Short mmCIF file of C-alpha atoms in Angstrom, two decimals:
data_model
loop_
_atom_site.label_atom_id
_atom_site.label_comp_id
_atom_site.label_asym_id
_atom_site.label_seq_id
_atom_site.Cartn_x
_atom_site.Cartn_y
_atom_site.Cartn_z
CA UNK B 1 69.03 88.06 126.31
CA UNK B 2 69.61 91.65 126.80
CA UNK B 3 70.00 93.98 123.44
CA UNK B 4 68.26 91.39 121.47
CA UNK B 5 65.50 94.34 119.90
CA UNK B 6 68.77 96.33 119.32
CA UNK B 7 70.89 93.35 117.29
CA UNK B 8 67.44 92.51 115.41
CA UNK B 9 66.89 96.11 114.32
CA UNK B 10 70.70 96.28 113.04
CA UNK B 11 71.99 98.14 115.63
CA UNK B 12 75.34 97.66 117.14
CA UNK B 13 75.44 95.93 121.14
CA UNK B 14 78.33 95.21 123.23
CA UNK B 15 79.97 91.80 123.25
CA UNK B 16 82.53 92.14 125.57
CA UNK B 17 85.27 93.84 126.78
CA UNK B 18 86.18 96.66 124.07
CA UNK B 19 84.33 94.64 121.33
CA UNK B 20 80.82 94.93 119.75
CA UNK B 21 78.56 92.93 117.18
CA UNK B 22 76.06 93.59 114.60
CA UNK B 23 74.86 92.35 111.49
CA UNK B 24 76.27 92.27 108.88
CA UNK B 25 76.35 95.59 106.12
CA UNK B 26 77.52 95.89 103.10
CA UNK B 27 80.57 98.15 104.28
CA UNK B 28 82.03 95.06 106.03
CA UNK B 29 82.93 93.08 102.69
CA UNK B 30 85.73 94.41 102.05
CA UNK B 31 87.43 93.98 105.41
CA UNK B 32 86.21 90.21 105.18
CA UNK B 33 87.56 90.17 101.69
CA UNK B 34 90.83 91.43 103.02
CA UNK B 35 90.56 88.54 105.90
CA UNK B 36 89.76 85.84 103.42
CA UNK B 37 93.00 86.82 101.26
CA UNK B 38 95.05 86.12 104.22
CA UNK B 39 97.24 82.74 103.80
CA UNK B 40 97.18 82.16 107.49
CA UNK B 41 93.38 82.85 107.70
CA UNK B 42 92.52 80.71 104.75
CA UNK B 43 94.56 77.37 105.87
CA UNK B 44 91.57 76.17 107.61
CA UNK B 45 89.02 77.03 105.07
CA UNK B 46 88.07 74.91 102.16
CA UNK B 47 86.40 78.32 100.81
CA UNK B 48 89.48 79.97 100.74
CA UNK B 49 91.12 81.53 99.28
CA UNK B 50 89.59 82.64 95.97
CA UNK B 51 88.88 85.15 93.83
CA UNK B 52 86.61 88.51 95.45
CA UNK B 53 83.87 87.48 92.95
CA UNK B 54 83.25 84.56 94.56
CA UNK B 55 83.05 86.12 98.03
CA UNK B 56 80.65 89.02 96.42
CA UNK B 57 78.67 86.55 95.21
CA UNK B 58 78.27 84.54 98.69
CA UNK B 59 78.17 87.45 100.70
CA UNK B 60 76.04 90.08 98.75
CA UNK B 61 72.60 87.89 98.54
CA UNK B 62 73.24 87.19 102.63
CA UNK B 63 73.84 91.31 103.18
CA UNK B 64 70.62 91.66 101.29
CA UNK B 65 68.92 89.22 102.95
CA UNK B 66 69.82 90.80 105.78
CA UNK B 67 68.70 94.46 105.18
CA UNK B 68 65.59 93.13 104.01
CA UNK B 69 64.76 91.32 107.12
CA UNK B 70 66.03 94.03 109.33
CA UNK B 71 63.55 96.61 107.70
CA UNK B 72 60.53 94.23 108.31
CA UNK B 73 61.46 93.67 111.83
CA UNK B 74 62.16 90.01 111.60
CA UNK B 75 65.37 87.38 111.04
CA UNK B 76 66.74 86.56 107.97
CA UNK B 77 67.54 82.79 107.72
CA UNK B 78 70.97 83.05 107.42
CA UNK B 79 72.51 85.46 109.36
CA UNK B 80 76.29 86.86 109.52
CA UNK B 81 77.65 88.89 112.69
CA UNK B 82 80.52 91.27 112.59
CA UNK B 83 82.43 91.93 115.38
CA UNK B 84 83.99 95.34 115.69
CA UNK B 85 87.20 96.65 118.15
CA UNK B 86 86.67 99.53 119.91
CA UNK B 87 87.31 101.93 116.90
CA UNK B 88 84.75 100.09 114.63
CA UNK B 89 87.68 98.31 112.92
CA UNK B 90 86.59 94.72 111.75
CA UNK B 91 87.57 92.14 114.18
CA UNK B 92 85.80 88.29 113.11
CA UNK B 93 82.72 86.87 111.69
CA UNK B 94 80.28 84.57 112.83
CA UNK B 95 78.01 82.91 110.44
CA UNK B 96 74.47 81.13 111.51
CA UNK B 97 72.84 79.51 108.64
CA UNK B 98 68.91 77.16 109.41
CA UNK B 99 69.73 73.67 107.61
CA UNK B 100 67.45 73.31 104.70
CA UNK B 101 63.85 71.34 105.70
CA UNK B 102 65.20 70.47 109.55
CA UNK B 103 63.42 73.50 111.69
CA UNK B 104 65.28 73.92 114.36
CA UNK B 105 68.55 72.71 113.39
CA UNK B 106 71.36 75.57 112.68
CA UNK B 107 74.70 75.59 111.65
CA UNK B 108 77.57 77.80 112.96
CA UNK B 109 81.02 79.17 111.53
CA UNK B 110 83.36 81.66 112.11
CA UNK B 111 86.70 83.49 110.83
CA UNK B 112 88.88 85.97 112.29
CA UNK B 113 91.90 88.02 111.11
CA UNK B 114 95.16 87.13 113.06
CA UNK B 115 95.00 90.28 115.03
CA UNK B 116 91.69 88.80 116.62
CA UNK B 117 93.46 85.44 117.52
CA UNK B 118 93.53 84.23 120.93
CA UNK B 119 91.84 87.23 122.90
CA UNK B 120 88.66 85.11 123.22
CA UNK B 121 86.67 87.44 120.63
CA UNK B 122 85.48 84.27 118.33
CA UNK B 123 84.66 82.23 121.51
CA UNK B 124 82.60 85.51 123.09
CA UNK B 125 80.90 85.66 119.87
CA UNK B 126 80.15 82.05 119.25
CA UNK B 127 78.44 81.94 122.72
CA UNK B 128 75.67 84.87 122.30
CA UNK B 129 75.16 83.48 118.63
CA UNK B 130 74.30 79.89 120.45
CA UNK B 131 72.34 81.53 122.90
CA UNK B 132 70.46 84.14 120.23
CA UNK B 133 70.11 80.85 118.29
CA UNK B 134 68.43 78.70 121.09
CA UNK B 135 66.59 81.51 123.44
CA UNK B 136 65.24 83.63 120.01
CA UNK B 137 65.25 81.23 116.95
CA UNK B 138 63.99 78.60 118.32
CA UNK B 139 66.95 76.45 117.77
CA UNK B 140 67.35 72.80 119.20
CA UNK B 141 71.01 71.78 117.62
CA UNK B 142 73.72 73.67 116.69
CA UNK B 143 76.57 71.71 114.70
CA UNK B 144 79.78 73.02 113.70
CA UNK B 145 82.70 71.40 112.08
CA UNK B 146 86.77 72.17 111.59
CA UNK B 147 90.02 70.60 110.42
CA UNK B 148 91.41 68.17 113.02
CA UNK B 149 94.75 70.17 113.23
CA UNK B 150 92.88 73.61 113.79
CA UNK B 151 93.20 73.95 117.52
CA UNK B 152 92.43 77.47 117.71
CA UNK B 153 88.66 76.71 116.04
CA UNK B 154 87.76 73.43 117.76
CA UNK B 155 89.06 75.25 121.20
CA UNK B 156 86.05 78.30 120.48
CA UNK B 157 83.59 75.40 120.37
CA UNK B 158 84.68 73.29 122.95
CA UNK B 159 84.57 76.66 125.07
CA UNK B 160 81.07 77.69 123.98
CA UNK B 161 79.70 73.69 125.53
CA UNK B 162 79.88 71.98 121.85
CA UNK B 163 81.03 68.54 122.28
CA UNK B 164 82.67 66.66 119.59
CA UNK B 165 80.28 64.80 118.34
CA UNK B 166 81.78 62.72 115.17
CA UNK B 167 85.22 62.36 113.03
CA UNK B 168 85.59 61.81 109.19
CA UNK B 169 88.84 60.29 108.24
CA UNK B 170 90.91 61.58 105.50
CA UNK B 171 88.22 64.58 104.63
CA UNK B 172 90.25 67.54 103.39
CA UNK B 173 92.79 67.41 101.16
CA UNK B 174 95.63 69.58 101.71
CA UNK B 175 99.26 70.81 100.83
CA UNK B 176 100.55 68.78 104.04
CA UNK B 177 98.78 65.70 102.82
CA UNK B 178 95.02 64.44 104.23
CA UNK B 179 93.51 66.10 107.34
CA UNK B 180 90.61 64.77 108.97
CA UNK B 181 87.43 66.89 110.00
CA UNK B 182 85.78 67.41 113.71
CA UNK B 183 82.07 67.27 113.82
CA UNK B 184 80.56 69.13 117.14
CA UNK B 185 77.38 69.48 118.48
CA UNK B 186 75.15 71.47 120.93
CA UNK B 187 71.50 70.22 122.03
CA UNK B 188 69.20 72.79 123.62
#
């Protein structure tokens, strides 16, 4: 994987196209606060929305986390990626987080702001994360999960060689009654 030293070390590498992607810093909260206060962005989330305290306090221990393990040269356990547009304006997250006392399993989410929707930025960024995951980390599955009705998210995985891999009836509730949620998997 080429840029890999760069990405580690903090540094910003191309994705594709016009976009880039980095770790996480703590100059990106408030764009993904911003995000996460967007009714569009949040109908998928069961996160979402809620008050910027509660963000701060999930994001802040990962950004620290992060700058820690960046200064000693190694990865954090949980990691966040920001993509950026081509003038450094916040276009999605990707989120990898190791699943407690299972080496070698990860978990992978993502958001976007509407302006990022359907150019393929989530789905670019979904695939190096996989690959960083299973060529770097030492990863051997990779789940992910969404609302049934959430085309746009299950489309990114689907894209990116997850396969469905389980369905829970009735999971979320919501204002348009009970939505069920996709499980999806990808083996190494």
């Amino acid at each position: 994987m080429h840029n890999i030293k760069q990405l580690k070390a903090g540094q910003t590498i191309p994705l594709f196209s016009d976009y880039q992607i980095r770790l996480i810093q703590a100059q990106d909260l408030d764009a993904i606060k911003l995000m996460l206060d967007d009714p569009k962005v949040t109908e998928y989330l069961f996160f979402a929305p809620a008050p910027a305290e509660v963000y701060e306090g999930y994001f802040n221990p990962m950004i620290d986390e992060i700058s820690t393990a960046i200064k000693a040269g190694v990865w954090a356990d949980n990691l966040v990626f920001i993509v950026l547009d081509k003038e450094n304006q916040f276009a999605g997250m990707v989120g990898l987080t190791q699943v407690a006392m299972l080496a070698g399993n990860y978990e992978i989410g993502y958001q976007a702001p509407q302006k990022s929707w359907g150019k393929g930025i989530t789905t670019h960024a979904c695939q190096l994360v996989s690959q960083l995951a299973f060529e770097t980390l030492g990863a051997h599955k990779i789940t992910a999960d969404c609302y049934a009705s959430n085309e746009g998210s299950y489309r990114v995985l689907l894209k990116s060689g997850y396969a469905q891999e389980g369905l829970s009836k009735h999971y979320y509730k919501t204002e348009q009654g009970l939505e069920d949620r996709l499980y999806f998997g990808l083996s190494k």
